Coordinates of C-alpha atoms and ligand atoms in Angstrom, one line a residue:
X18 CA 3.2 62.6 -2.9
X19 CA -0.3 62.6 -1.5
X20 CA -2.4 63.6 -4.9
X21 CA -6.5 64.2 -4.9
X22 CA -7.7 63.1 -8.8
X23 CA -11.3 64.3 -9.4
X24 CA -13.7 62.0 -11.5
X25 CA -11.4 59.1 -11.6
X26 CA -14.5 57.1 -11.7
X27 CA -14.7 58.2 -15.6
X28 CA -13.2 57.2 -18.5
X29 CA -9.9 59.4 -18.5
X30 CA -9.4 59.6 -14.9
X31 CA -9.7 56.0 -14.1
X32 CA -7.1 55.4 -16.8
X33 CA -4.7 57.9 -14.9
X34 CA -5.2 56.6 -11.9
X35 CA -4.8 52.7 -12.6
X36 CA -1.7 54.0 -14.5
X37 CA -0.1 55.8 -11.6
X38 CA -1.4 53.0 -9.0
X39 CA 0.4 50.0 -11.4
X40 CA 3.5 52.1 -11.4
X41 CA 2.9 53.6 -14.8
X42 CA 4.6 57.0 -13.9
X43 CA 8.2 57.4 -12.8
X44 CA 8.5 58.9 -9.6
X45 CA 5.2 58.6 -8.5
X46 CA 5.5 54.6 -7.5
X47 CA 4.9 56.0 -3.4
X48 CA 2.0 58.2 -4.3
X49 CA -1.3 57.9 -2.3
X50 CA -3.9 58.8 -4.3
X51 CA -7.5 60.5 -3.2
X52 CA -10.5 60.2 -5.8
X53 CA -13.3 61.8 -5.7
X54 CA -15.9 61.0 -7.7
X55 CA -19.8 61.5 -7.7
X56 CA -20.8 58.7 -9.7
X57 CA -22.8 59.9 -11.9
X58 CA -24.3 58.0 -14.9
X59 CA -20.9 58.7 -16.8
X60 CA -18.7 57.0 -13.1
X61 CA -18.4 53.2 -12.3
X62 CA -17.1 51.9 -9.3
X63 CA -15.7 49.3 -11.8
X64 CA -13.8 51.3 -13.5
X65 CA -11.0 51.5 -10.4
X66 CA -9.7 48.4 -8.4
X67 CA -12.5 48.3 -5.3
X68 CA -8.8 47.9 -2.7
X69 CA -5.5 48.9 -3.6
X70 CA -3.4 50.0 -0.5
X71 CA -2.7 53.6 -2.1
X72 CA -6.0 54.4 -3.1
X73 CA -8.6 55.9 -1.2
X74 CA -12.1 56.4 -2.6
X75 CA -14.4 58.9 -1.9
X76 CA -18.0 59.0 -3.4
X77 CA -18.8 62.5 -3.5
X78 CA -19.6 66.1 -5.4
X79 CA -16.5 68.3 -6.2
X80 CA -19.7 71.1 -5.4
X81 CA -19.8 70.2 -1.6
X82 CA -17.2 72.3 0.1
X83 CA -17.9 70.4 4.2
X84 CA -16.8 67.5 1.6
X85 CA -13.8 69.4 0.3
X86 CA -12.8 70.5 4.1
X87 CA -12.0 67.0 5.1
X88 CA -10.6 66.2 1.6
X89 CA -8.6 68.6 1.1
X90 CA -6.0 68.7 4.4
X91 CA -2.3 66.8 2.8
X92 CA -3.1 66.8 -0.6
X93 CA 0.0 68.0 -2.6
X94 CA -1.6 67.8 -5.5
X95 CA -4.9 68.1 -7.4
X96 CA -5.7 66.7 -11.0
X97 CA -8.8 68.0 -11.9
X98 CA -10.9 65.3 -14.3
X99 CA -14.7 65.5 -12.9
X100 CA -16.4 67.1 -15.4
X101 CA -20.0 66.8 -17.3
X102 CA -18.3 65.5 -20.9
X103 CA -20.9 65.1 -23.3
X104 CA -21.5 67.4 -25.8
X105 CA -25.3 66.0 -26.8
X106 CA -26.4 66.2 -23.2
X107 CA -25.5 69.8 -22.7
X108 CA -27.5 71.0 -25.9
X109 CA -30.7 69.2 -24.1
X110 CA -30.3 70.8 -20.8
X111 CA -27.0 73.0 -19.8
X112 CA -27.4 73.3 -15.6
X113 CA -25.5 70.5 -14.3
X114 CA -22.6 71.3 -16.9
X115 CA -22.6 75.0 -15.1
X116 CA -22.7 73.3 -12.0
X117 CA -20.2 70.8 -11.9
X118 CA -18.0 72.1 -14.6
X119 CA -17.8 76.0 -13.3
X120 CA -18.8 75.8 -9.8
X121 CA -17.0 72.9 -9.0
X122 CA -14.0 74.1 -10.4
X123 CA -14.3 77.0 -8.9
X124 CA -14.7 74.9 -5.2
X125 CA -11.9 73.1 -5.8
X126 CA -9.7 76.1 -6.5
X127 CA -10.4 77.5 -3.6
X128 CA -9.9 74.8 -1.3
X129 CA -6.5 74.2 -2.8
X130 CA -6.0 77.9 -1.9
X131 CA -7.2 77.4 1.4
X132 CA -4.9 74.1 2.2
X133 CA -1.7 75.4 0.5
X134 CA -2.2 72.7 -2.3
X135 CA 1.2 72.6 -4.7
X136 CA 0.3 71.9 -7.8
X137 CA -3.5 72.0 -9.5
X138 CA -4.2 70.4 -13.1
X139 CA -6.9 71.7 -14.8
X140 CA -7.6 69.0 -17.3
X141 CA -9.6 70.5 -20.0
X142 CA -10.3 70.3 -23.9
X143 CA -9.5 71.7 -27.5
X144 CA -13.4 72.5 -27.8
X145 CA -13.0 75.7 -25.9
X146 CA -11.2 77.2 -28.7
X147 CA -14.5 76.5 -31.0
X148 CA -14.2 75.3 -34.6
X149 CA -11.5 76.0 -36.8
X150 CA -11.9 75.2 -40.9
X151 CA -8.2 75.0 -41.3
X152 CA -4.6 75.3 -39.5
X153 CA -4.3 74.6 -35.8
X154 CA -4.6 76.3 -32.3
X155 CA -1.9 77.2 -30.3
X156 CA -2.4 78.2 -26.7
X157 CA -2.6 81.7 -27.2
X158 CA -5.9 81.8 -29.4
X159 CA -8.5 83.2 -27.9
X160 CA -11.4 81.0 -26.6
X161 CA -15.0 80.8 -28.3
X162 CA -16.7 77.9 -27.3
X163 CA -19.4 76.4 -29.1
X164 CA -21.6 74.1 -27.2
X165 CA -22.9 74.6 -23.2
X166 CA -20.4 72.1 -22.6
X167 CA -17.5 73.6 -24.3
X168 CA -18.4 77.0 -22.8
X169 CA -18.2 75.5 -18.9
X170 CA -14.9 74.2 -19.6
X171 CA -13.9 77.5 -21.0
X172 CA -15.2 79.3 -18.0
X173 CA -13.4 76.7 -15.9
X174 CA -9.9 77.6 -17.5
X175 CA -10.2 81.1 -17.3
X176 CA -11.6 81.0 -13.9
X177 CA -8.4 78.7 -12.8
X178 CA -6.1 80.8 -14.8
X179 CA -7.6 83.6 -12.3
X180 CA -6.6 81.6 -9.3
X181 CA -2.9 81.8 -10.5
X182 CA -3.0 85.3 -12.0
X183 CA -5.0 86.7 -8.5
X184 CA -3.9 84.7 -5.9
X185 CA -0.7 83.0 -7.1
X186 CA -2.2 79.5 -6.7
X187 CA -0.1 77.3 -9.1
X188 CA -2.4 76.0 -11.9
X189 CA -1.6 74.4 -15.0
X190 CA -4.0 73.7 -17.8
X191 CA -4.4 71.3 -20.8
X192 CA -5.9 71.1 -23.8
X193 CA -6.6 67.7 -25.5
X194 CA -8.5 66.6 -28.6
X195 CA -11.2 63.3 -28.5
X196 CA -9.7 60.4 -26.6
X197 CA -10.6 56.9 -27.5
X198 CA -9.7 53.6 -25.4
X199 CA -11.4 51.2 -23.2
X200 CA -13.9 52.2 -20.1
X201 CA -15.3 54.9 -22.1
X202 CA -19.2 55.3 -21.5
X203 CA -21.1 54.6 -25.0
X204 CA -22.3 58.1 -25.0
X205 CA -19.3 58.5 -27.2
X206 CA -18.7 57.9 -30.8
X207 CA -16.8 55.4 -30.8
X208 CA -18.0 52.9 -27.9
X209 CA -21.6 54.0 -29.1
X210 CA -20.7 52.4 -32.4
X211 CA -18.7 49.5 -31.5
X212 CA -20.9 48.6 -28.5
X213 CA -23.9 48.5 -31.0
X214 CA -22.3 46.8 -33.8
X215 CA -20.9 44.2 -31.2
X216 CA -24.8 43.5 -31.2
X217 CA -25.6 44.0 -35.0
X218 CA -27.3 47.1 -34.4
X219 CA -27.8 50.3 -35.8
X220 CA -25.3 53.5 -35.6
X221 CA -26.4 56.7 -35.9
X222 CA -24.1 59.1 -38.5
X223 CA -25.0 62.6 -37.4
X224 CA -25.2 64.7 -40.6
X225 CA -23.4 64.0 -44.2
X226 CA -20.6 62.3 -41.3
X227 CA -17.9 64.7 -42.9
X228 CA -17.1 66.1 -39.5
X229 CA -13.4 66.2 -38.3
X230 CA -12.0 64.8 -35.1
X231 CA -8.4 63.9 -34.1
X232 CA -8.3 61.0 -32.1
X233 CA -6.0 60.5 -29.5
X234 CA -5.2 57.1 -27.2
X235 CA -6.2 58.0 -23.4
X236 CA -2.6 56.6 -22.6
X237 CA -1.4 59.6 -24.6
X238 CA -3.5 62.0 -22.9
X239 CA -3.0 60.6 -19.5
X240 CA 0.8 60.6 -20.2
X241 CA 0.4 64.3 -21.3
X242 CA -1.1 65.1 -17.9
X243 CA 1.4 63.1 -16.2
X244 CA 4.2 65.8 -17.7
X245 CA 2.3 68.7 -16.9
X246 CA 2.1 67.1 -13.1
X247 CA 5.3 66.8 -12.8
X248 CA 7.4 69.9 -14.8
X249 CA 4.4 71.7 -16.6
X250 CA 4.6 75.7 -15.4
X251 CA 2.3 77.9 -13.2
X252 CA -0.3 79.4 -15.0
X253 CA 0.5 77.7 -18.4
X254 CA -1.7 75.9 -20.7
X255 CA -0.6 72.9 -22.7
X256 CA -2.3 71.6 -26.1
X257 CA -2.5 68.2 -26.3
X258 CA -2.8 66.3 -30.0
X259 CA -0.7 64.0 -31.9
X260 CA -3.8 61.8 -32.5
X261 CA -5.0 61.0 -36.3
X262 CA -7.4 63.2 -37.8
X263 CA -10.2 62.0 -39.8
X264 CA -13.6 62.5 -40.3
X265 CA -16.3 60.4 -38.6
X266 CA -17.0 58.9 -41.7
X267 CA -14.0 57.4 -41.8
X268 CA -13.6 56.6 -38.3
X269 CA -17.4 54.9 -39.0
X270 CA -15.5 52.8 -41.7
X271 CA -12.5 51.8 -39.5
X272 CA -14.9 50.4 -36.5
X273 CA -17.6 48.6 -39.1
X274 CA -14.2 46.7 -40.3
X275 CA -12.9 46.1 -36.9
X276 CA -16.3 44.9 -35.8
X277 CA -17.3 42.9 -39.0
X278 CA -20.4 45.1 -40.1
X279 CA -21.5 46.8 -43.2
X280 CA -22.5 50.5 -43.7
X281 CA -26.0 48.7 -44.1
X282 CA -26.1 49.7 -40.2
X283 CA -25.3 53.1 -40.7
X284 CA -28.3 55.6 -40.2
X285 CA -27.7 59.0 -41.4
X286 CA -29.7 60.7 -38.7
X287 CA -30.5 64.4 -38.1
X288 CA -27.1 66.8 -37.0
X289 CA -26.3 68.2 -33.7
X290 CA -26.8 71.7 -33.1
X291 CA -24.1 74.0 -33.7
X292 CA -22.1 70.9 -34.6
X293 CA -18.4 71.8 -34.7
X294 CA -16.9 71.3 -37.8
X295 CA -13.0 70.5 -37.3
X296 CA -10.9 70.8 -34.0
X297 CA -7.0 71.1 -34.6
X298 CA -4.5 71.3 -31.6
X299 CA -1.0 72.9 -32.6
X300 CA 1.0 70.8 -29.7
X301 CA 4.2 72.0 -30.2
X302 CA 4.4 73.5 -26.7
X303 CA 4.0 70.6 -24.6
X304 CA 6.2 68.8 -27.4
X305 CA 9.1 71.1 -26.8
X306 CA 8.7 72.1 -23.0
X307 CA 8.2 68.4 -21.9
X308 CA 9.2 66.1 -24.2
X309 CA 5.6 64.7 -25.1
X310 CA 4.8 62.5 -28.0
X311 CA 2.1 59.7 -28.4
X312 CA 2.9 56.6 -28.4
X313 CA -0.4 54.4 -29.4
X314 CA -1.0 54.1 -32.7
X315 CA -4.8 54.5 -34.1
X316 CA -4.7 50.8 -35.6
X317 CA -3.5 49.6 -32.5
X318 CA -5.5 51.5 -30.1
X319 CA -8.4 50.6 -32.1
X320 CA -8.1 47.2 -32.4
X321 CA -7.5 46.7 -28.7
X322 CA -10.6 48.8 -28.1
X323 CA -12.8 47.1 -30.0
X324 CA -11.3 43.7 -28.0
X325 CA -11.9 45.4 -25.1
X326 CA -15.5 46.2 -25.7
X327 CA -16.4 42.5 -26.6
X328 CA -15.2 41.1 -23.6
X329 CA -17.1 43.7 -20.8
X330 CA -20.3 43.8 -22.4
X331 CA -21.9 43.9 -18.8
X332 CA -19.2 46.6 -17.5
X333 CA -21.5 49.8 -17.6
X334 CA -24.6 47.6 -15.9
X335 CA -22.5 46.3 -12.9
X336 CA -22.4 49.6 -11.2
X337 CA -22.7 48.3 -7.9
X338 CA -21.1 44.6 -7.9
X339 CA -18.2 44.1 -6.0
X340 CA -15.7 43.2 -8.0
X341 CA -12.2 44.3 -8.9
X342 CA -13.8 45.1 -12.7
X343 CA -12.2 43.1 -15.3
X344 CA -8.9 45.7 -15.2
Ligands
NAD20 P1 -16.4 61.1 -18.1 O1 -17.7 61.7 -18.4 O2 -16.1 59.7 -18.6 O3 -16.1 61.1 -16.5 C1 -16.4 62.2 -15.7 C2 -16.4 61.7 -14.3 O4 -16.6 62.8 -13.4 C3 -17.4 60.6 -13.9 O5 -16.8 59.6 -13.1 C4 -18.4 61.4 -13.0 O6 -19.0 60.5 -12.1 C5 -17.6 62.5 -12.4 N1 -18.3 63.6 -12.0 C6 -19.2 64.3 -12.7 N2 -19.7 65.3 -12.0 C7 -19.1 65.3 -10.8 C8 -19.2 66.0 -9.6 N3 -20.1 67.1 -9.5 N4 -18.5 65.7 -8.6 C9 -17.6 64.7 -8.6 N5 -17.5 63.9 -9.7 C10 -18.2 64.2 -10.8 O7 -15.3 62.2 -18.7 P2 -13.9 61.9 -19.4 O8 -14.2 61.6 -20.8 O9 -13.1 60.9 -18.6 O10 -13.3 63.3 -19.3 C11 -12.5 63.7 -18.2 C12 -12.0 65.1 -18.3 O11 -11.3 65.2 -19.5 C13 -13.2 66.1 -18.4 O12 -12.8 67.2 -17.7 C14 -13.2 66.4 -19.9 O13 -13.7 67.7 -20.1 C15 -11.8 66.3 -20.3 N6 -11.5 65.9 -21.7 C16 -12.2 64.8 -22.2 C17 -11.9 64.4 -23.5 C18 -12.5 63.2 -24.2 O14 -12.3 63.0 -25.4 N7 -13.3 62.4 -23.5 C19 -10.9 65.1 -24.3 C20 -10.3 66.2 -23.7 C21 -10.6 66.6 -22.4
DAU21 O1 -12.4 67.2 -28.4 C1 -12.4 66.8 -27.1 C2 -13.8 66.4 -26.7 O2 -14.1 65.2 -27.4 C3 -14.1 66.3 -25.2 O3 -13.9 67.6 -24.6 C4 -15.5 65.8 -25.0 O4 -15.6 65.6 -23.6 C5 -15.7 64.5 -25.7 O5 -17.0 64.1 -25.5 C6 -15.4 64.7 -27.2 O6 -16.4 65.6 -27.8 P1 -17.1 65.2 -29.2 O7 -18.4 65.9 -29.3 O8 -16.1 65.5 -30.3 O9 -17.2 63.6 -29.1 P2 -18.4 62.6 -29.5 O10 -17.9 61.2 -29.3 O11 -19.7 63.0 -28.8 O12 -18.6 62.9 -31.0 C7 -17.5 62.7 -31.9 C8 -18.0 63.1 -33.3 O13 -19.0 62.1 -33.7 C9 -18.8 64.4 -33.3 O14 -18.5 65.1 -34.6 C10 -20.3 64.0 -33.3 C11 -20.3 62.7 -34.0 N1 -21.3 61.7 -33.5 C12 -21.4 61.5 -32.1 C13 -22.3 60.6 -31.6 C14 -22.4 60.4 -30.1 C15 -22.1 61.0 -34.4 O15 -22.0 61.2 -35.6 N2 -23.0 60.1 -33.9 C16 -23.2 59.9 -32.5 O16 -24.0 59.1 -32.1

């Protein structure tokens, strides 16, 4: 199967894609795979092997539709990870997350309409059902994103689910809660924290900390996506949790243990605006329909993160060395 993966540069993506290239994923040991990635600050070059004989890289903008005409011809396939990701960023300034998140959905889904593309995974995220103080989601609650970030993903889904609904185009969409794992960019919680305690400096707690994630491995999620590839349903969306729940105090705790540092670093700073409380994925559907479960466990995953972490400190500043990027 020829497949075109979008912002396998990033942290998810890249994970998917080394997966599938090291013969991760039954069935797709053949597959020739098409990235296309615009590497921006949150996309390394290092973050895929610079040759593999099935991969073909393409530094570009999901936006640019010349781009997408040459891109586009073959593919059987389309997993859909480019995507603006981080919540802070969108509060300071929400235009590129319109952009790349809405539009370049929206690009994509046509030129897979245009070039009789099979499948096309929409891979997006539990915040576009909001905050919720108790109980879970399922699939059928209605969306009401939160943050300028949560809200271009939500636009995405419902744009894609249009595509199916309108013109037949067979989209699939999931739904995941917070990934953790190696390659992440320290934006994010946890490589923020680890990647500055590595160094003995300060984190910073936003708010009282009692916040509620549920973290997930990225081999989980990738795995997830990997069912919905192969047997998820046209115009279906697919939860995806099974990760731990805790609040970020806690998960503060479990990474000052793992990297030998007291709460002494721990600055309680100012909170984010419109801060989500709790997100809670009921993810019984993708559980029944396709025989999902996790695998990693938190301790585990953590652990092997945090290893991970200490041994490519310089992986975020060697953007352009050519190297094949300590994977
Ligand atoms: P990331 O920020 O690590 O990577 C995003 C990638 O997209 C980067 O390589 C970047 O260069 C690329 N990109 C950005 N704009 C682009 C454009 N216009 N054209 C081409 N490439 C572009 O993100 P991630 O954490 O790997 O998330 C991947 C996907 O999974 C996103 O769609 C995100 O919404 C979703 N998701 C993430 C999480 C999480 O916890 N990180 C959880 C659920 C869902
Ligand atoms: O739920 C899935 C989502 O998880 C994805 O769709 C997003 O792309 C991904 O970034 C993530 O969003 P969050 O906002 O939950 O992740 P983040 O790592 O930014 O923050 C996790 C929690 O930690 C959140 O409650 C805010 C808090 N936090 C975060 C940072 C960066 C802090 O307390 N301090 C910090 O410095």
């Amino acid at each position: 199967m020829n497949i075109l993966v979008t912002g396998a540069a990033g942290f998810i993506g890249s994970h998917f894609v080394r997966t599938l290239l090291s013969g991760g994923y039954p069935g797709h040991e053949d597959d020739r795979v098409t990235v296309v990635d615009k590497l921006t600050y949150a996309g390394t070059r290092n973050n895929l092997p610079r040759h593999h004989p099935r991969l073909t890289f393409v530094h570009g903008d999901i936006c640019d539709t010349t781009l997408l005409e040459k891109v586009f011809p073959g593919q059987e396939a389309v997993v859909h990870f480019a995507a603006e990701s981080h919540v802070d960023r969108s509060v300071a300034g929400a235009e590129a997350f319109v952009r790349t998140n809405v539009l370049g959905t929206q690009a994509l889904l046509e030129a897979a309409l245009r070039h009789g593309t099979g499948v096309f995974v929409q891979v997006s995220t539990d915040e576009t059902y909001g905050s919720i103080a108790e109980g879970r989601w399922t699939e059928d609650e209605p969306l009401l994103p939160n943050s300028p970030y949560a809200a271009s993903k939500a636009a995405a889904d419902l744009i894609a689910r249009s595509y199916w609904r309108t013109h037949g185009l067979d989209v699939r969409v999931t739904r995941c809660a917070n990934n953790y794992g190696p390659g992440q960019h320290p934006e994010k919680l946890v490589p923020l924290f680890v990647t500055r305690l590595l160094d003995g400096r300060p984190v910073p707690l936003y708010g009282d900390g009692s916040n509620l994630r549920e973290w997930l491995h990225v081999d989980d999620h990738c795995r997830a996506v990997r069912l919905v590839l192969d047997g998820g349903r046209p115009g279906e969306v697919y939860n995806v949790g099974g990760g731990t729940h805790m609040t970020n105090r806690e998960m503060t705790g479990r990474l000052l243990d793992l990297c030998g540092a007291g709460w002494d670093l721990v600055r309680r700073v100012e909170d984010r605006k419109g801060h989500d409380f709790r997100y809670a994925v009921d993810d019984s559907k993708i559980r029944r329909e396709l025989g999902y479960a996790p695998r990693r466990s938190l301790e585990d995953g953590l652990r092997e993160t945090v290893e991970w972490y200490a041994a490519h400190r310089g992986h975020w500043d060697a953007r352009e060395e050519d190297s094949e990027a300590g994977y």
